[in-house]
Amino acid sequence: MPQVTAEASSIRRYVPANLTQSRTAWRNALGYGIADVLDAAITPGGTTDLRQAILTAVYNHDTQSFEIRWDIAK
């Protein structure tokens, strides 16, 4: 099987934080954001060693959104 490769910080997704949304809506938006990032990082038919990856979700006060990022550990 071919090895899936990605450059560090090349896969990211921004999830806007709407203060009027319920806790459940935020949880679902973050979950879908994480799933989107993993789908982009791990292609069907490829192999990726997740032990060498870092998945982060950080809230950015300036943009009022969550940044979900997949990086390769160095």
CSV table of C-alpha atoms in Angstrom, one decimal:
chain,number,residue,atom,x,y,z
A,1,MET,CA,0.0,0.0,0.0
A,2,PRO,CA,1.2,3.5,-0.7
A,3,GLN,CA,2.2,5.7,2.2
A,4,VAL,CA,0.0,8.8,2.7
A,5,THR,CA,2.2,11.9,3.1
A,6,ALA,CA,1.3,15.4,4.1
A,7,GLU,CA,3.3,18.5,5.0
A,8,ALA,CA,3.2,19.8,8.5
A,9,SER,CA,0.4,22.3,9.1
A,10,SER,CA,-1.0,21.7,5.6
A,11,ILE,CA,-4.3,20.3,6.7
A,12,ARG,CA,-6.4,22.7,8.8
A,13,ARG,CA,-10.0,23.6,9.2
A,14,TYR,CA,-11.6,26.6,10.9
A,15,VAL,CA,-14.9,26.2,12.8
A,16,PRO,CA,-16.6,29.6,13.6
A,17,ALA,CA,-17.8,29.9,17.2
A,18,ASN,CA,-21.3,31.4,17.2
A,19,LEU,CA,-22.1,32.5,20.7
A,20,THR,CA,-25.8,32.0,20.1
A,21,GLN,CA,-25.4,28.3,19.3
A,22,SER,CA,-26.2,25.6,21.9
A,23,ARG,CA,-23.5,23.4,23.5
A,24,THR,CA,-24.7,20.5,21.3
A,25,ALA,CA,-24.4,22.5,18.1
A,26,TRP,CA,-20.8,23.5,19.1
A,27,ARG,CA,-19.9,19.8,19.9
A,28,ASN,CA,-21.3,18.6,16.6
A,29,ALA,CA,-19.5,21.4,14.6
A,30,LEU,CA,-16.2,20.5,16.3
A,31,GLY,CA,-16.8,16.8,15.7
A,32,TYR,CA,-17.5,17.3,12.0
A,33,GLY,CA,-14.4,19.6,11.8
A,34,ILE,CA,-12.2,16.9,13.3
A,35,ALA,CA,-13.7,14.3,10.9
A,36,ASP,CA,-13.0,16.6,7.9
A,37,VAL,CA,-9.4,17.0,8.9
A,38,LEU,CA,-8.9,13.3,9.4
A,39,ASP,CA,-10.6,12.5,6.1
A,40,ALA,CA,-8.2,14.9,4.3
A,41,ALA,CA,-5.1,13.5,6.1
A,42,ILE,CA,-5.9,9.8,5.6
A,43,THR,CA,-7.0,8.9,2.1
A,44,PRO,CA,-8.8,5.7,1.3
A,45,GLY,CA,-6.5,2.9,0.4
A,46,GLY,CA,-3.5,4.6,2.0
A,47,THR,CA,-1.8,4.0,5.3
A,48,THR,CA,-0.9,6.5,7.9
A,49,ASP,CA,0.8,5.9,11.2
A,50,LEU,CA,-1.3,8.0,13.6
A,51,ARG,CA,1.3,7.7,16.2
A,52,GLN,CA,3.4,10.1,14.2
A,53,ALA,CA,0.7,12.7,13.9
A,54,ILE,CA,-0.6,15.5,16.1
A,55,LEU,CA,-4.2,16.6,16.0
A,56,THR,CA,-4.9,19.9,17.7
A,57,ALA,CA,-8.0,21.9,18.2
A,58,VAL,CA,-7.4,25.5,19.5
A,59,TYR,CA,-9.7,28.4,20.1
A,60,ASN,CA,-8.5,31.6,18.5
A,61,HIS,CA,-9.9,34.7,20.3
A,62,ASP,CA,-9.0,37.0,17.4
A,63,THR,CA,-11.1,35.2,14.8
A,64,GLN,CA,-13.6,33.7,17.3
A,65,SER,CA,-13.2,30.3,15.8
A,66,PHE,CA,-11.7,26.9,16.5
A,67,GLU,CA,-8.7,25.9,14.4
A,68,ILE,CA,-8.4,22.2,13.9
A,69,ARG,CA,-5.0,21.2,12.5
A,70,TRP,CA,-3.3,17.9,11.7
A,71,ASP,CA,0.5,17.9,11.8
A,72,ILE,CA,3.3,15.4,11.3
A,73,ALA,CA,5.3,15.0,14.5
A,74,LYS,CA,9.0,15.9,14.0
